[in-house]
PDB file of C-alpha atoms in Angstrom:
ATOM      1  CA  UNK A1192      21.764 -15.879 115.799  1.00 91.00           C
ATOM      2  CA  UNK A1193      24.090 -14.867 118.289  1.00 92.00           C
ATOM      3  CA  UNK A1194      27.212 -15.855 116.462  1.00 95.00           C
ATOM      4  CA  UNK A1195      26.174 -14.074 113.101  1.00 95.00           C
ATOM      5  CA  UNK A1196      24.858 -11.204 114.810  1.00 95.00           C
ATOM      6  CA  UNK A1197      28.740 -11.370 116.407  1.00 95.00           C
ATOM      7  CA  UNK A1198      30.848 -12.299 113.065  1.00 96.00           C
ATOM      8  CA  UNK A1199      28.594  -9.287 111.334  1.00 95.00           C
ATOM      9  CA  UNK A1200      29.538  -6.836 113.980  1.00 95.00           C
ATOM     10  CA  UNK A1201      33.116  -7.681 114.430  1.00 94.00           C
ATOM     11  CA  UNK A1202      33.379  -7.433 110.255  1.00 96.00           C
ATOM     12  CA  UNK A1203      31.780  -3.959 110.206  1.00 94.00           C
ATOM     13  CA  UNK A1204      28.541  -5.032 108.586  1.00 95.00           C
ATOM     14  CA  UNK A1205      26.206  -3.274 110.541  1.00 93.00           C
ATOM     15  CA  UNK A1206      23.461  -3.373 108.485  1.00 93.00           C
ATOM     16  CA  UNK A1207      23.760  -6.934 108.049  1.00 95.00           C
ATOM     17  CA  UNK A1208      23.983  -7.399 112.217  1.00 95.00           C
ATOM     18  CA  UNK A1209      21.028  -5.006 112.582  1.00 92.00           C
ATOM     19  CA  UNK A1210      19.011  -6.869 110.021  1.00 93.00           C
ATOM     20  CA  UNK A1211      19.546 -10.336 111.748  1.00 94.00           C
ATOM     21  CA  UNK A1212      18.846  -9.333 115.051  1.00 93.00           C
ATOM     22  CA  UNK A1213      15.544  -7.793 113.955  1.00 89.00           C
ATOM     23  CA  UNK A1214      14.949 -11.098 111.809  1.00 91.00           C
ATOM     24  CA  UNK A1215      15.765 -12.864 115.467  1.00 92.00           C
ATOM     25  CA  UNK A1216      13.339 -10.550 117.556  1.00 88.00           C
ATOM     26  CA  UNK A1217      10.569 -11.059 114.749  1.00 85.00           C
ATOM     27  CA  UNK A1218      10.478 -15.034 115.586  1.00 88.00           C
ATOM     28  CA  UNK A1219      10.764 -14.020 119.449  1.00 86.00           C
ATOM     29  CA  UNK A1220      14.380 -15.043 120.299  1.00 87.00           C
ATOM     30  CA  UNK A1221      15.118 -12.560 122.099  1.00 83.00           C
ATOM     31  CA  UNK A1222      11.830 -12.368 124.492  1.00 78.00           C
ATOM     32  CA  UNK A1223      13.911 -10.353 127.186  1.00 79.00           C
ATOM     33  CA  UNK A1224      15.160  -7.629 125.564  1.00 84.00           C
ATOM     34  CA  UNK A1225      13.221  -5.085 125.884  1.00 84.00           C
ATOM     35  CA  UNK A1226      11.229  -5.387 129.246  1.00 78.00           C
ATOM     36  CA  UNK A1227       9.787  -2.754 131.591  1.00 74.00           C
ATOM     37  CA  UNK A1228      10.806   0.379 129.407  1.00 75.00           C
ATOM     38  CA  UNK A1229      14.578  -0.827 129.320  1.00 89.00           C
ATOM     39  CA  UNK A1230      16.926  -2.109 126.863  1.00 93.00           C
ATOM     40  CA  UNK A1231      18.132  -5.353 128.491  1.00 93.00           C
ATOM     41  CA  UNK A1232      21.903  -6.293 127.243  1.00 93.00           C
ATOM     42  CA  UNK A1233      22.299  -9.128 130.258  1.00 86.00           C
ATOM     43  CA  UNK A1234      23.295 -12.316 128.919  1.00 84.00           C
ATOM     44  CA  UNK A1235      24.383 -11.102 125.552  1.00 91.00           C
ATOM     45  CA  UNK A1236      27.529 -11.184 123.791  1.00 92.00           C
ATOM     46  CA  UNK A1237      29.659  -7.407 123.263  1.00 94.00           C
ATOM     47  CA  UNK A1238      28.802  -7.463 119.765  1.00 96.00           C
ATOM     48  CA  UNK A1239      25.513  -8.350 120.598  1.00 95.00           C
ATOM     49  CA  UNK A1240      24.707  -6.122 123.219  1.00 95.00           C
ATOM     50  CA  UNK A1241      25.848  -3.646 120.606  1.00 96.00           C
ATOM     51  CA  UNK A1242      23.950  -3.935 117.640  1.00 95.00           C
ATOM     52  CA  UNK A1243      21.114  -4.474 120.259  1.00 95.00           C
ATOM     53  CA  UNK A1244      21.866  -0.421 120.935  1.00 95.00           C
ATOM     54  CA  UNK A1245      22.189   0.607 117.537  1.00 93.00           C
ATOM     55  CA  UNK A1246      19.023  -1.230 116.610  1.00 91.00           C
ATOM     56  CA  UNK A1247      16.794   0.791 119.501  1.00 90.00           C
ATOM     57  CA  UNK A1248      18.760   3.864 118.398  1.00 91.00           C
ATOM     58  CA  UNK A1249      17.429   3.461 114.918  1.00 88.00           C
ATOM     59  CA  UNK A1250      14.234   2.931 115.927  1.00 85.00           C
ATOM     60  CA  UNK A1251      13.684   6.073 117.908  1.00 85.00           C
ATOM     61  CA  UNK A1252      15.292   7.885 115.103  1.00 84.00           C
ATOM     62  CA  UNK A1253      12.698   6.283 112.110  1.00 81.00           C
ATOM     63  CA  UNK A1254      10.094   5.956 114.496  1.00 77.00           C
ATOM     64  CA  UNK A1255       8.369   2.687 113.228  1.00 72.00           C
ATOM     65  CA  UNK A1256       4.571   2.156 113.097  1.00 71.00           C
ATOM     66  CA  UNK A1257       5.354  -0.866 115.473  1.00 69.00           C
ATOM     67  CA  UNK A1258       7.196   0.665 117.829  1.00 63.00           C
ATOM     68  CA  UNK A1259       9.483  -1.780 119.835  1.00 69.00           C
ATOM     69  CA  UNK A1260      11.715   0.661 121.378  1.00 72.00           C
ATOM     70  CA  UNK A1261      11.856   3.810 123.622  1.00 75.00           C
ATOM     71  CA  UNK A1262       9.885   6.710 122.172  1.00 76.00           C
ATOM     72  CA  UNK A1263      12.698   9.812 122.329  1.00 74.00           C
ATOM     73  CA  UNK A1264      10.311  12.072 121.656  1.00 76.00           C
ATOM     74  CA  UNK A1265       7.261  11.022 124.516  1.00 78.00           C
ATOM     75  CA  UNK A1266       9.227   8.778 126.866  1.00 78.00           C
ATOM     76  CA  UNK A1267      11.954   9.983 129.387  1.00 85.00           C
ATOM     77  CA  UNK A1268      15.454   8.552 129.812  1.00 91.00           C
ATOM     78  CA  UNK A1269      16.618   5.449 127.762  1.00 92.00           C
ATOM     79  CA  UNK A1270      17.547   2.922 130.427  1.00 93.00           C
ATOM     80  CA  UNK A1271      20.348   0.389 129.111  1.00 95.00           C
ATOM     81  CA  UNK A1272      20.748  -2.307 131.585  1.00 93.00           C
ATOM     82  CA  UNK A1273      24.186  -3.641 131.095  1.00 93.00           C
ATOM     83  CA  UNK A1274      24.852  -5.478 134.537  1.00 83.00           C
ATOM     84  CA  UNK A1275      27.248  -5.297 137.461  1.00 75.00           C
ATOM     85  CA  UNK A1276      29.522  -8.161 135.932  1.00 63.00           C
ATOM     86  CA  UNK A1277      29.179 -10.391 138.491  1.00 64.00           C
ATOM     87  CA  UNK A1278      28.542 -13.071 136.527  1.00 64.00           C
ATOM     88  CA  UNK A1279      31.453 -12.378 134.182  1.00 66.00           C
ATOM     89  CA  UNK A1280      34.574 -14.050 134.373  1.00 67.00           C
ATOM     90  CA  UNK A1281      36.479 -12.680 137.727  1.00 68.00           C
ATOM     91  CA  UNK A1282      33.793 -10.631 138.455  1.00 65.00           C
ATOM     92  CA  UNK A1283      34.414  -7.890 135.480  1.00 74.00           C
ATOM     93  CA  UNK A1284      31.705  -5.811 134.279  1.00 75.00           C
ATOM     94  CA  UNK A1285      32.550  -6.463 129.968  1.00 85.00           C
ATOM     95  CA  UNK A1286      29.155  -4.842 128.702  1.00 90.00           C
ATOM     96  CA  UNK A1287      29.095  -1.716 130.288  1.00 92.00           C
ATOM     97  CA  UNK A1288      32.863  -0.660 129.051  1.00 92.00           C
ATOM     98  CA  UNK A1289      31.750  -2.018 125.383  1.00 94.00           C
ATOM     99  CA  UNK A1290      28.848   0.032 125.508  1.00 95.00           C
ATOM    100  CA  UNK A1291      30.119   3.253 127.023  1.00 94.00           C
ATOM    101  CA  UNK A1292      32.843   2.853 124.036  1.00 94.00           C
ATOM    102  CA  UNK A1293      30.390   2.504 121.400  1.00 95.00           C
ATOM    103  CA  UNK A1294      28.855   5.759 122.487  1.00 94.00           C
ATOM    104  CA  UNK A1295      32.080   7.459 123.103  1.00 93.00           C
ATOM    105  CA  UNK A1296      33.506   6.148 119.563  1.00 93.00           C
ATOM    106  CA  UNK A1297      30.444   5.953 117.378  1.00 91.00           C
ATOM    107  CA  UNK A1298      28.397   8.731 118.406  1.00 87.00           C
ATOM    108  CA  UNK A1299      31.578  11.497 119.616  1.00 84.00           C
ATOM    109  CA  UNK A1300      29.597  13.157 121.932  1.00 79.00           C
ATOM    110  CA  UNK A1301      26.369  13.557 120.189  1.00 89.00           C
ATOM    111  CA  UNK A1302      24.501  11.294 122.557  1.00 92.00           C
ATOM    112  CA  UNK A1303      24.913  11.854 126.328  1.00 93.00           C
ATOM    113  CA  UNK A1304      25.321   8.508 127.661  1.00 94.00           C
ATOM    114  CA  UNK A1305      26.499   7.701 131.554  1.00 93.00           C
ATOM    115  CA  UNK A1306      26.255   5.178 134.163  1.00 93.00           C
ATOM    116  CA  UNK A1307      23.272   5.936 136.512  1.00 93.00           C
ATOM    117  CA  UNK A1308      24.374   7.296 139.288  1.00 89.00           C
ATOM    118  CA  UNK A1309      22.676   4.536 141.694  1.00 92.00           C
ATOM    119  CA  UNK A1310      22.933   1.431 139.933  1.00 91.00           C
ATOM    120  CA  UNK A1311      26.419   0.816 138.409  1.00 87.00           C
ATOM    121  CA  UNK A1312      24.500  -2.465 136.211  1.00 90.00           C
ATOM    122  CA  UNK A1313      22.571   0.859 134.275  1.00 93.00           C
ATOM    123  CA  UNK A1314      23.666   3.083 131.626  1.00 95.00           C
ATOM    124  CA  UNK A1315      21.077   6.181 130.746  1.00 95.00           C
ATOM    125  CA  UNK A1316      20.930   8.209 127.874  1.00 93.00           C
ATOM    126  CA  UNK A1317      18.857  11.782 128.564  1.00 93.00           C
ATOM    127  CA  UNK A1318      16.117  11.893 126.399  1.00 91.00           C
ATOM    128  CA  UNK A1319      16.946  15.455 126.215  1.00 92.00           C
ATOM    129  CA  UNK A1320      20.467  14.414 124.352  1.00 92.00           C
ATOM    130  CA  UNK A1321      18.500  11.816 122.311  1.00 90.00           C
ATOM    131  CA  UNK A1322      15.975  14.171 120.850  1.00 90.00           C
ATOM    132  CA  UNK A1323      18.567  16.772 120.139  1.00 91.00           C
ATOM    133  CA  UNK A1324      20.584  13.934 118.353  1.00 91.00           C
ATOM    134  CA  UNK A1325      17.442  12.902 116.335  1.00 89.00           C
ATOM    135  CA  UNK A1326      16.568  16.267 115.287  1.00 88.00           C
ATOM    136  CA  UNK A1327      20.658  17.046 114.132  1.00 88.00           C
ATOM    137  CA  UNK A1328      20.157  13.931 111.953  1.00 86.00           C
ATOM    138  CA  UNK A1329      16.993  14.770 110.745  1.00 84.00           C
ATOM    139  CA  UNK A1330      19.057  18.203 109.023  1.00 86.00           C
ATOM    140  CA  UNK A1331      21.569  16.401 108.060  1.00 83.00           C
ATOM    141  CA  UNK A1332      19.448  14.248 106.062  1.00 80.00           C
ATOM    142  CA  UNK A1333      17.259  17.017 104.967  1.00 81.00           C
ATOM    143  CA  UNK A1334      20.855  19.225 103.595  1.00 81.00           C
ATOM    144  CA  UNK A1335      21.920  15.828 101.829  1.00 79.00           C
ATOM    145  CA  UNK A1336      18.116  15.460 100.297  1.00 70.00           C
ATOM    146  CA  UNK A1337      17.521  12.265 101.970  1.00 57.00           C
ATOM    147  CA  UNK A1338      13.874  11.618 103.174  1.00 58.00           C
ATOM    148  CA  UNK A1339      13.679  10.926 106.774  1.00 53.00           C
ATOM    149  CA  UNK A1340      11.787   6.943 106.861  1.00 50.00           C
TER     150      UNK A1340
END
């Protein structure tokens, strides 16, 4: 899964990369991903580690029956734990750049996300910036007449 999750991502196809990651999760390949009210990226590839995001961003946006994510509206902080690196090639953190670039890139400063302040292998997103976030897409879906699943 791992390399189409990848080629998906790197072509654009989010959708696509979403949907096979959740098809991966369903059948319990990826056991560690969400543990202890964190979003665990370790071991994963960029594009990965990525989709990974978007997928838990989704879900606190729809707000599935089965909720497998963070809960933006109950929960506190979304914890993403990215790693130090130190298992990367010279010692390089690569997740936590790719992910603080998604955010900065994808999302323009809608969502507030930072390195914790403590722990340089955590990124956290303010659940105060995620439920404003949620609730700007919720108008913008509601002035373009989408329904809100």
């Amino acid at each position: 899964y791992n390399a189409a999750i990848s080629a998906c991502e790197l072509a654009g196809e989010m959708v696509h990369a979403r949907d096979l990651l959740n098809a991966a999760m369903s059948n319990r390949l990826f056991p560690s991903l969400w543990k202890q009210g964190m979003l665990d990226l370790h071991d994963l590839p960029s594009p990965v580690a990525r989709t990974a995001v978007r997928l838990a961003l989704d879900d606190m946006m729809r707000r599935p029956g089965e909720r497998r994510f963070h809960d933006a509206e109950t929960g506190g902080d979304f914890v993403v734990i990215t790693g130090r690196g130190e298992h990367s090639d010279g010692g390089e953190a690569i997740l936590r750049p790719a992910i603080l670039a998604m955010f900065r890139d994808e999302f323009a400063g809608r969502v507030e996300c930072h390195e914790d302040g403590r722990n340089p292998g955590l990124l956290v997103v303010p659940a105060a910036s995620l439920r404003a976030w949620i609730r700007q897409c919720a108008r913008e879906a509601s002035r373009q007449g989408e329904p809100r699943t």
